[in-house]
Short mmCIF file of C-alpha atoms and ligand atoms in Angstrom, two decimals:
data_model
loop_
_atom_site.label_atom_id
_atom_site.label_comp_id
_atom_site.label_asym_id
_atom_site.label_seq_id
_atom_site.Cartn_x
_atom_site.Cartn_y
_atom_site.Cartn_z
CA UNK A 1 17.49 -277.13 112.57
CA UNK A 2 14.16 -275.40 112.08
CA UNK A 3 15.07 -273.07 114.97
CA UNK A 4 17.99 -271.53 113.09
CA UNK A 5 17.15 -267.95 112.12
CA UNK A 6 16.94 -267.67 108.34
CA UNK A 7 16.11 -264.78 106.06
CA UNK A 8 12.50 -264.74 105.04
CA UNK A 9 11.51 -265.89 101.59
CA UNK A 10 10.05 -262.44 101.00
CA UNK A 11 13.45 -260.84 101.53
CA UNK A 12 15.19 -263.39 99.29
CA UNK A 13 12.64 -262.76 96.57
CA UNK A 14 13.01 -259.00 96.88
CA UNK A 15 16.80 -259.18 96.91
CA UNK A 16 16.78 -261.26 93.73
CA UNK A 17 15.54 -258.15 91.90
CA UNK A 18 18.69 -256.19 92.85
CA UNK A 19 21.42 -255.88 90.24
CA UNK A 20 24.81 -255.46 91.95
CA UNK A 21 27.97 -254.27 90.20
CA UNK A 22 31.57 -254.62 91.43
CA UNK A 23 34.54 -252.30 91.04
CA UNK A 24 37.84 -254.19 91.40
CA UNK A 25 38.55 -257.80 90.59
CA UNK A 26 40.72 -259.07 93.45
CA UNK A 27 40.21 -260.69 96.86
CA UNK A 28 37.36 -258.46 97.99
CA UNK A 29 35.48 -258.54 94.69
CA UNK A 30 35.42 -262.32 95.08
CA UNK A 31 34.14 -262.18 98.69
CA UNK A 32 31.52 -259.52 97.82
CA UNK A 33 30.26 -261.36 94.73
CA UNK A 34 29.88 -264.64 96.65
CA UNK A 35 27.95 -262.73 99.33
CA UNK A 36 25.74 -261.01 96.72
CA UNK A 37 24.84 -264.38 95.26
CA UNK A 38 24.20 -265.85 98.74
CA UNK A 39 21.80 -262.94 99.41
CA UNK A 40 19.82 -263.91 96.32
CA UNK A 41 21.07 -261.30 93.81
CA UNK A 42 22.81 -261.96 90.50
CA UNK A 43 26.20 -260.23 90.11
CA UNK A 44 25.58 -258.17 86.98
CA UNK A 45 28.60 -256.02 86.07
CA UNK A 46 32.28 -255.51 86.85
CA UNK A 47 34.81 -252.73 86.26
CA UNK A 48 38.51 -253.16 87.01
CA UNK A 49 41.80 -251.43 86.21
CA UNK A 50 41.44 -252.31 82.50
CA UNK A 51 38.95 -254.05 80.21
CA UNK A 52 41.05 -257.26 79.95
CA UNK A 53 41.31 -257.37 83.76
CA UNK A 54 37.58 -256.75 84.09
CA UNK A 55 36.76 -259.51 81.58
CA UNK A 56 39.06 -262.00 83.31
CA UNK A 57 37.64 -261.18 86.77
CA UNK A 58 34.04 -261.26 85.49
CA UNK A 59 34.61 -264.71 84.02
CA UNK A 60 36.32 -265.98 87.17
CA UNK A 61 33.59 -264.63 89.46
CA UNK A 62 30.63 -265.45 87.23
CA UNK A 63 29.63 -261.81 86.69
CA UNK A 64 27.47 -261.22 83.62
CA UNK A 65 29.10 -258.13 82.03
CA UNK A 66 32.56 -256.49 82.07
CA UNK A 67 32.90 -252.73 81.46
CA UNK A 68 35.79 -250.50 80.41
CA UNK A 69 34.64 -247.24 82.02
CA UNK A 70 32.67 -246.01 85.03
CA UNK A 71 30.33 -244.09 82.71
CA UNK A 72 29.32 -247.33 80.96
CA UNK A 73 28.86 -249.09 84.29
CA UNK A 74 26.74 -246.30 85.76
CA UNK A 75 24.51 -246.04 82.69
CA UNK A 76 23.85 -249.79 82.74
CA UNK A 77 20.93 -251.34 84.58
CA UNK A 78 22.61 -251.78 87.99
CA UNK A 79 21.35 -250.42 91.29
CA UNK A 80 24.04 -251.10 93.89
CA UNK A 81 27.79 -250.64 93.41
CA UNK A 82 30.27 -252.60 95.51
CA UNK A 83 33.58 -250.69 95.58
CA UNK A 84 36.42 -253.21 96.08
CA UNK A 85 39.34 -251.35 94.47
CA UNK A 86 42.43 -249.67 96.03
CA UNK A 87 41.71 -247.10 98.77
CA UNK A 88 42.49 -243.95 96.78
CA UNK A 89 39.79 -244.85 94.24
CA UNK A 90 37.00 -245.20 96.84
CA UNK A 91 36.01 -241.52 97.05
CA UNK A 92 35.99 -240.74 93.32
CA UNK A 93 34.04 -243.91 92.48
CA UNK A 94 31.60 -243.58 95.40
CA UNK A 95 30.83 -239.90 94.78
CA UNK A 96 30.05 -240.53 91.12
CA UNK A 97 28.00 -243.63 91.88
CA UNK A 98 25.93 -241.74 94.47
CA UNK A 99 25.45 -238.81 92.08
CA UNK A 100 24.12 -241.33 89.54
CA UNK A 101 21.54 -242.46 92.13
CA UNK A 102 23.17 -245.81 92.91
CA UNK A 103 23.36 -247.33 96.39
CA UNK A 104 26.97 -247.97 97.43
CA UNK A 105 28.79 -250.58 99.48
CA UNK A 106 32.31 -249.18 99.81
CA UNK A 107 35.30 -250.99 101.27
CA UNK A 108 37.24 -249.56 104.19
CA UNK A 109 39.00 -247.23 104.62
CA UNK A 110 36.07 -245.15 103.38
CA UNK A 111 38.46 -242.45 102.15
CA UNK A 112 42.17 -241.77 102.36
CA UNK A 113 41.47 -238.64 104.45
CA UNK A 114 38.65 -237.20 106.52
CA UNK A 115 37.65 -234.67 103.89
CA UNK A 116 36.93 -237.43 101.34
CA UNK A 117 35.11 -239.58 103.88
CA UNK A 118 32.98 -236.65 105.07
CA UNK A 119 31.99 -235.72 101.50
CA UNK A 120 30.94 -239.31 100.79
CA UNK A 121 28.94 -239.55 104.01
CA UNK A 122 27.20 -236.22 103.52
CA UNK A 123 26.31 -236.89 99.88
CA UNK A 124 24.79 -240.29 100.71
CA UNK A 125 22.80 -238.67 103.53
CA UNK A 126 21.52 -235.82 101.33
CA UNK A 127 20.49 -238.18 98.53
CA UNK A 128 18.87 -240.67 100.91
CA UNK A 129 20.80 -243.59 99.40
CA UNK A 130 21.98 -246.65 101.30
CA UNK A 131 25.74 -246.42 101.83
CA UNK A 132 27.48 -249.10 103.90
CA UNK A 133 31.04 -250.11 104.82
CA UNK A 134 32.07 -253.76 105.40
CA UNK A 135 33.11 -253.70 109.04
CA UNK A 136 32.40 -257.36 108.65
CA UNK A 137 33.54 -258.60 112.06
CA UNK A 138 30.33 -257.10 113.50
CA UNK A 139 28.52 -259.93 111.72
CA UNK A 140 29.94 -262.85 113.69
CA UNK A 141 27.12 -264.08 115.92
CA UNK A 142 29.46 -264.25 118.94
CA UNK A 143 30.28 -260.54 118.49
CA UNK A 144 26.56 -259.80 118.73
CA UNK A 145 26.46 -262.00 121.84
CA UNK A 146 29.34 -260.00 123.34
CA UNK A 147 27.50 -256.76 122.58
CA UNK A 148 24.36 -258.14 124.20
CA UNK A 149 26.30 -259.10 127.35
CA UNK A 150 27.70 -255.55 127.62
CA UNK A 151 24.26 -254.03 126.97
CA UNK A 152 22.70 -256.19 129.71
CA UNK A 153 25.42 -254.97 132.08
CA UNK A 154 26.72 -258.53 132.59
CA UNK A 155 30.29 -257.17 132.75
CA UNK A 156 29.51 -254.27 135.05
CA UNK A 157 31.11 -250.92 134.25
CA UNK A 158 33.84 -251.45 131.65
CA UNK A 159 37.30 -250.69 133.07
CA UNK A 160 39.81 -251.85 130.46
CA UNK A 161 39.81 -252.75 126.77
CA UNK A 162 42.67 -254.53 125.00
CA UNK A 163 42.63 -254.82 121.23
CA UNK A 164 45.07 -256.38 118.81
CA UNK A 165 45.14 -256.97 115.07
CA UNK A 166 48.17 -258.97 113.96
CA UNK A 167 49.11 -260.26 110.50
CA UNK A 168 52.40 -261.40 108.95
CA UNK A 169 51.91 -261.04 105.20
CA UNK A 170 54.11 -257.90 104.96
CA UNK A 171 56.76 -259.03 107.47
CA UNK A 172 59.74 -259.16 105.08
CA UNK A 173 61.16 -256.30 103.03
CA UNK A 174 60.60 -258.47 99.95
CA UNK A 175 56.80 -258.41 100.59
CA UNK A 176 55.01 -255.59 98.82
CA UNK A 177 51.52 -254.43 97.87
CA UNK A 178 49.68 -251.37 96.54
CA UNK A 179 48.71 -250.57 100.18
CA UNK A 180 52.38 -249.73 100.94
CA UNK A 181 52.22 -246.79 98.50
CA UNK A 182 50.61 -243.74 100.15
CA UNK A 183 49.35 -242.57 96.74
CA UNK A 184 47.16 -245.68 96.42
CA UNK A 185 46.53 -246.66 100.02
CA UNK A 186 46.56 -243.31 101.84
CA UNK A 187 48.92 -241.85 104.45
CA UNK A 188 48.12 -244.58 106.97
CA UNK A 189 48.67 -248.21 106.06
CA UNK A 190 48.38 -250.67 108.94
CA UNK A 191 45.97 -248.57 110.99
CA UNK A 192 43.70 -247.62 108.08
CA UNK A 193 43.84 -251.17 106.71
CA UNK A 194 43.18 -253.22 109.86
CA UNK A 195 43.22 -250.87 112.87
CA UNK A 196 39.99 -249.39 111.45
CA UNK A 197 38.26 -252.80 111.88
CA UNK A 198 39.56 -253.05 115.43
CA UNK A 199 38.30 -249.61 116.54
CA UNK A 200 34.95 -250.19 114.90
CA UNK A 201 34.58 -253.53 116.67
CA UNK A 202 35.51 -252.11 120.07
CA UNK A 203 33.11 -249.18 119.78
CA UNK A 204 30.38 -251.47 118.43
CA UNK A 205 30.63 -254.07 121.20
CA UNK A 206 31.00 -251.59 124.07
CA UNK A 207 28.60 -248.97 122.68
CA UNK A 208 31.21 -246.48 123.90
CA UNK A 209 33.50 -244.09 122.05
CA UNK A 210 37.21 -243.40 122.07
CA UNK A 211 37.57 -239.77 123.17
CA UNK A 212 41.33 -239.36 123.34
CA UNK A 213 44.39 -241.31 122.32
CA UNK A 214 48.14 -241.30 122.25
CA UNK A 215 50.04 -243.35 119.68
CA UNK A 216 53.38 -244.41 118.25
CA UNK A 217 53.93 -245.80 114.76
CA UNK A 218 56.95 -247.39 113.01
CA UNK A 219 58.06 -247.92 109.45
CA UNK A 220 60.22 -251.05 109.81
CA UNK A 221 60.93 -251.56 106.10
CA UNK A 222 61.49 -248.21 104.33
CA UNK A 223 62.48 -250.04 101.16
CA UNK A 224 60.42 -252.93 99.86
CA UNK A 225 60.51 -254.92 96.61
CA UNK A 226 58.92 -252.14 94.53
CA UNK A 227 58.08 -249.32 96.94
CA UNK A 228 61.13 -247.27 98.07
CA UNK A 229 61.28 -244.60 100.81
CA UNK A 230 58.05 -245.93 102.28
CA UNK A 231 56.15 -243.52 104.57
CA UNK A 232 53.17 -245.71 105.52
CA UNK A 233 53.43 -247.37 108.94
CA UNK A 234 54.09 -251.10 109.50
CA UNK A 235 53.16 -251.01 113.20
CA UNK A 236 51.01 -248.88 115.50
CA UNK A 237 50.52 -248.86 119.27
CA UNK A 238 47.81 -246.77 120.90
CA UNK A 239 46.70 -245.92 124.45
CA UNK A 240 43.16 -244.58 124.62
CA UNK A 241 40.38 -243.45 126.91
CA UNK A 242 36.64 -243.80 126.26
CA UNK A 243 33.70 -241.51 127.00
CA UNK A 244 32.54 -244.11 129.53
CA UNK A 245 35.86 -243.85 131.39
CA UNK A 246 37.53 -247.10 130.27
CA UNK A 247 41.26 -247.24 129.53
CA UNK A 248 42.50 -249.23 126.56
CA UNK A 249 45.40 -250.28 124.39
CA UNK A 250 45.66 -251.31 120.75
CA UNK A 251 48.56 -253.02 118.97
CA UNK A 252 48.32 -253.37 115.21
CA UNK A 253 50.94 -254.98 112.99
CA UNK A 254 51.41 -256.65 109.63
CA UNK A 255 54.85 -257.91 110.74
CA UNK A 256 53.83 -260.47 113.39
CA UNK A 257 55.35 -263.86 112.42
CA UNK A 258 52.77 -266.65 112.41
CA UNK A 259 49.77 -264.38 112.87
CA UNK A 260 47.54 -264.44 109.80
CA UNK A 261 44.46 -262.40 110.69
CA UNK A 262 44.38 -262.32 114.48
CA UNK A 263 41.88 -259.68 115.52
CA UNK A 264 41.30 -259.96 119.27
CA UNK A 265 39.41 -257.90 121.82
CA UNK A 266 39.32 -258.37 125.57
CA UNK A 267 36.99 -256.25 127.69
CA UNK A 268 37.09 -256.29 131.48
CA UNK A 269 34.27 -254.86 133.53
CA UNK A 270 33.85 -254.67 137.29
CA UNK A 271 32.26 -258.12 137.51
CA UNK A 272 33.15 -260.08 134.35
CA UNK A 273 35.48 -260.05 131.37
CA UNK A 274 34.93 -261.22 127.82
CA UNK A 275 37.32 -262.04 124.98
CA UNK A 276 36.75 -262.65 121.26
CA UNK A 277 39.24 -263.87 118.67
CA UNK A 278 38.07 -263.63 115.06
CA UNK A 279 40.19 -266.65 114.08
CA UNK A 280 38.01 -268.67 116.54
CA UNK A 281 34.70 -266.91 115.82
CA UNK A 282 32.45 -269.68 117.04
CA UNK A 283 33.29 -269.00 120.68
CA UNK A 284 33.43 -266.26 123.27
CA UNK A 285 35.35 -266.38 126.54
CA UNK A 286 33.49 -265.15 129.60
CA UNK A 287 35.77 -264.51 132.56
CA UNK A 288 34.68 -264.58 136.20
CA UNK A 289 36.88 -264.71 139.28
CA UNK A 290 35.31 -268.06 140.11
CA UNK A 291 34.34 -270.13 137.08
CA UNK A 292 35.39 -268.68 133.71
CA UNK A 293 33.88 -270.43 130.70
CA UNK A 294 33.80 -270.56 126.94
CA UNK A 295 30.42 -269.97 125.32
CA UNK A 296 29.99 -271.81 122.01
CA UNK A 297 27.69 -270.55 119.28
CA UNK A 298 24.29 -272.19 119.57
CA UNK A 299 21.36 -270.27 118.09
CA UNK A 300 19.00 -271.99 120.53
CA UNK A 301 20.83 -270.40 123.48
CA UNK A 302 22.03 -267.04 122.17
CA UNK A 303 20.49 -263.56 122.25
CA UNK A 304 18.05 -262.69 119.46
CA UNK A 305 20.56 -260.73 117.34
CA UNK A 306 23.25 -263.44 117.62
CA UNK A 307 20.66 -266.08 116.76
CA UNK A 308 19.50 -264.04 113.73
CA UNK A 309 23.04 -264.10 112.32
CA UNK A 310 23.41 -267.83 112.96
CA UNK A 311 22.81 -269.26 109.51
CA UNK A 312 23.79 -272.77 110.59
CA UNK A 313 22.92 -274.85 113.64
CA UNK A 314 25.35 -275.34 116.55
CA UNK A 315 28.39 -277.47 115.76
CA UNK A 316 28.42 -276.48 112.06
CA UNK A 317 31.13 -273.80 112.02
CA UNK A 318 30.52 -270.39 110.48
CA UNK A 319 33.36 -268.10 109.44
CA UNK A 320 34.48 -264.98 107.59
CA UNK A 321 32.45 -265.56 104.40
CA UNK A 322 29.30 -266.23 106.44
CA UNK A 323 29.82 -262.92 108.26
CA UNK A 324 30.29 -261.19 104.90
CA UNK A 325 27.16 -262.84 103.50
CA UNK A 326 25.20 -261.50 106.48
CA UNK A 327 26.64 -257.99 106.01
CA UNK A 328 25.69 -257.90 102.31
CA UNK A 329 22.23 -259.34 103.01
CA UNK A 330 21.63 -256.63 105.64
CA UNK A 331 22.93 -253.94 103.24
CA UNK A 332 20.50 -255.14 100.56
CA UNK A 333 17.64 -255.22 103.08
CA UNK A 334 18.44 -251.60 103.98
CA UNK A 335 18.22 -250.72 100.27
CA UNK A 336 14.86 -252.48 100.21
CA UNK A 337 13.67 -250.38 103.16
CA UNK A 338 14.18 -252.97 105.91
CA UNK A 339 17.36 -251.93 107.77
CA UNK A 340 18.58 -254.24 110.53
CA UNK A 341 20.30 -253.17 113.75
CA UNK A 342 24.09 -252.99 113.63
CA UNK A 343 24.56 -252.19 109.93
CA UNK A 344 27.84 -250.23 109.46
CA UNK A 345 27.18 -247.15 107.33
CA UNK A 346 29.34 -244.40 105.83
CA UNK A 347 29.09 -242.58 109.20
CA UNK A 348 30.93 -245.49 110.78
CA UNK A 349 33.48 -245.43 107.95
CA UNK A 350 33.97 -241.70 108.57
CA UNK A 351 34.42 -242.37 112.28
CA UNK A 352 37.20 -244.91 111.53
CA UNK A 353 38.96 -242.40 109.26
CA UNK A 354 38.73 -239.80 112.04
CA UNK A 355 40.38 -242.19 114.54
CA UNK A 356 43.05 -243.12 111.97
CA UNK A 357 43.90 -239.44 111.45
CA UNK A 358 44.15 -238.98 115.23
CA UNK A 359 46.54 -241.95 115.44
CA UNK A 360 48.78 -240.42 112.76
CA UNK A 361 48.59 -236.95 114.33
CA UNK A 362 49.54 -238.23 117.79
CA UNK A 363 52.42 -240.31 116.40
CA UNK A 364 53.71 -237.22 114.57
CA UNK A 365 53.44 -234.78 117.49
CA UNK A 366 54.05 -237.14 120.41
CA UNK A 367 51.02 -235.52 122.06
CA UNK A 368 47.70 -236.92 123.21
CA UNK A 369 44.91 -236.14 120.70
CA UNK A 370 41.26 -235.53 121.61
CA UNK A 371 38.59 -236.77 119.22
CA UNK A 372 35.49 -234.75 118.50
CA UNK A 373 32.60 -236.29 120.38
CA UNK A 374 30.12 -235.80 117.52
CA UNK A 375 30.02 -238.56 114.93
CA UNK A 376 29.96 -236.33 111.86
CA UNK A 377 32.67 -234.07 110.60
CA UNK A 378 31.05 -230.85 109.39
CA UNK A 379 31.30 -230.10 105.70
CA UNK A 380 30.07 -227.03 103.87
CA UNK A 381 27.80 -227.09 100.83
CA UNK A 382 30.67 -225.72 98.71
CA UNK A 383 32.99 -228.50 99.82
CA UNK A 384 30.33 -231.09 99.01
CA UNK A 385 30.31 -230.25 95.32
CA UNK A 386 34.03 -229.27 95.13
N1 NAD B 401 36.37 -255.57 104.74
C1 NAD B 401 37.37 -256.42 104.72
O1 NAD B 401 37.38 -257.38 105.50
C2 NAD B 401 38.51 -256.22 103.76
C3 NAD B 401 39.49 -257.20 103.59
C4 NAD B 401 40.49 -257.00 102.64
C5 NAD B 401 40.50 -255.83 101.89
N2 NAD B 401 39.57 -254.87 102.09
C6 NAD B 401 39.54 -253.62 101.28
O2 NAD B 401 39.09 -253.95 99.97
C7 NAD B 401 39.74 -253.14 98.99
C8 NAD B 401 40.38 -254.05 97.94
O3 NAD B 401 41.31 -254.89 98.58
P1 NAD B 401 41.72 -256.31 97.96
O4 NAD B 401 42.37 -257.06 99.08
O5 NAD B 401 40.58 -256.92 97.23
O6 NAD B 401 42.85 -255.85 96.92
P2 NAD B 401 43.36 -256.65 95.64
O7 NAD B 401 44.71 -256.14 95.36
O8 NAD B 401 43.17 -258.13 95.83
O9 NAD B 401 42.33 -256.20 94.50
C9 NAD B 401 42.26 -254.88 94.02
C10 NAD B 401 41.58 -254.92 92.66
O10 NAD B 401 41.35 -253.60 92.22
C11 NAD B 401 41.72 -253.49 90.84
N3 NAD B 401 42.05 -252.10 90.55
C12 NAD B 401 43.25 -251.44 90.66
N4 NAD B 401 43.12 -250.15 90.29
C13 NAD B 401 41.82 -249.99 89.95
C14 NAD B 401 41.07 -248.89 89.47
N5 NAD B 401 41.62 -247.66 89.30
N6 NAD B 401 39.75 -249.07 89.20
C15 NAD B 401 39.16 -250.28 89.38
N7 NAD B 401 39.84 -251.36 89.82
C16 NAD B 401 41.14 -251.21 90.11
C17 NAD B 401 42.90 -254.44 90.71
O11 NAD B 401 43.11 -254.83 89.36
C18 NAD B 401 42.43 -255.60 91.59
O12 NAD B 401 41.60 -256.47 90.84
C19 NAD B 401 40.73 -252.27 99.76
O13 NAD B 401 40.19 -250.99 99.95
C20 NAD B 401 40.90 -252.97 101.11
O14 NAD B 401 41.18 -252.08 102.17
C21 NAD B 401 38.57 -255.06 103.00
#
């Protein structure tokens, strides 16, 4: 067990001095606050949709103080703000937090449009603050192993990429959520919500970029329990091409009976294939014409980066919360001046928003859409302060 990569005591001690605050009091605030505690910090403050909601969430999550307004939160003694509230609130909260000199961990989608996401990214860059986005699936050790295999050319030149992200929690018209409402969730629903994770993971593992795509989207339930005349998509299907010349497909749905959170990628190169399923994150399938095999997580046998993210020895399963803990620990280390490889920043969040907008644009026009090859969307100084 002594061979399992652990964070150094120095890092844990340094992280314990950080005072994180949380905006939102739902599922993600819980996951983030557990991760903050696991990293060594003490969750210090929480803001939600109202003071009673904030107090109830703070008590449930063991957060020291509940606040009624952003002004109170920002003038308190906190140094990193975790934004875990509905999508449309991300940009206003993040911009004000950055302006107040706070580091920000902002949930995806970074913004509900590219203009918001670009402003957030540019402001963080100009102020030199740490600004990260929880593309958490990057933090499964077997994803790092997959990335290492691609980097070491074990697959040969990548030819095809298949990605899927299937859930069923919105499958009936009676199911509803704030994400369904474009005012709160943004113009894209399923692609912004989960397709963004899928694209980030594919580009991260292959170290390649989607350069053009063609898509179709569907609204299956225009009228749900509360939301009527729904415009946000339930399903999306995409064909894409990468800078490296690979062809790929993506299918994303929240109406797939029996599928809870099935994010899968399969990458085929000229000599080998690999497949990863986030519901089985302890393993990776390596395909060869003669002798395919399943690689199980074992920090003694994995590449350095995969071993670093292995918090437990082989045979002691790690999962979603472990990946989140690793993401938050790496975000805090970046704040403390020790950034680790593979940390998803606002630039990556902006990239996902750019792809999401291309998916919507192609579905609208029926045409193939080219993506800009540069990672940053240009924004003028006037727009930054607008
Ligand atoms: N990275 C991931 O793996 C992942 C997973 C799920 C959700 N998310 C993202 O996290 C965010 C939150 O999702 P969730 O599943 O926790 O939603 P949720 O519905 O469980 O929680 C949202 C919380 O925000 C609060 N809230 C509503 N309006 C607010 C406002 N104006 N100011 C402050 N708080 C407000 C609500 O009271 C609630 O407590 C979303 O942006 C979502 O896309 C990310």
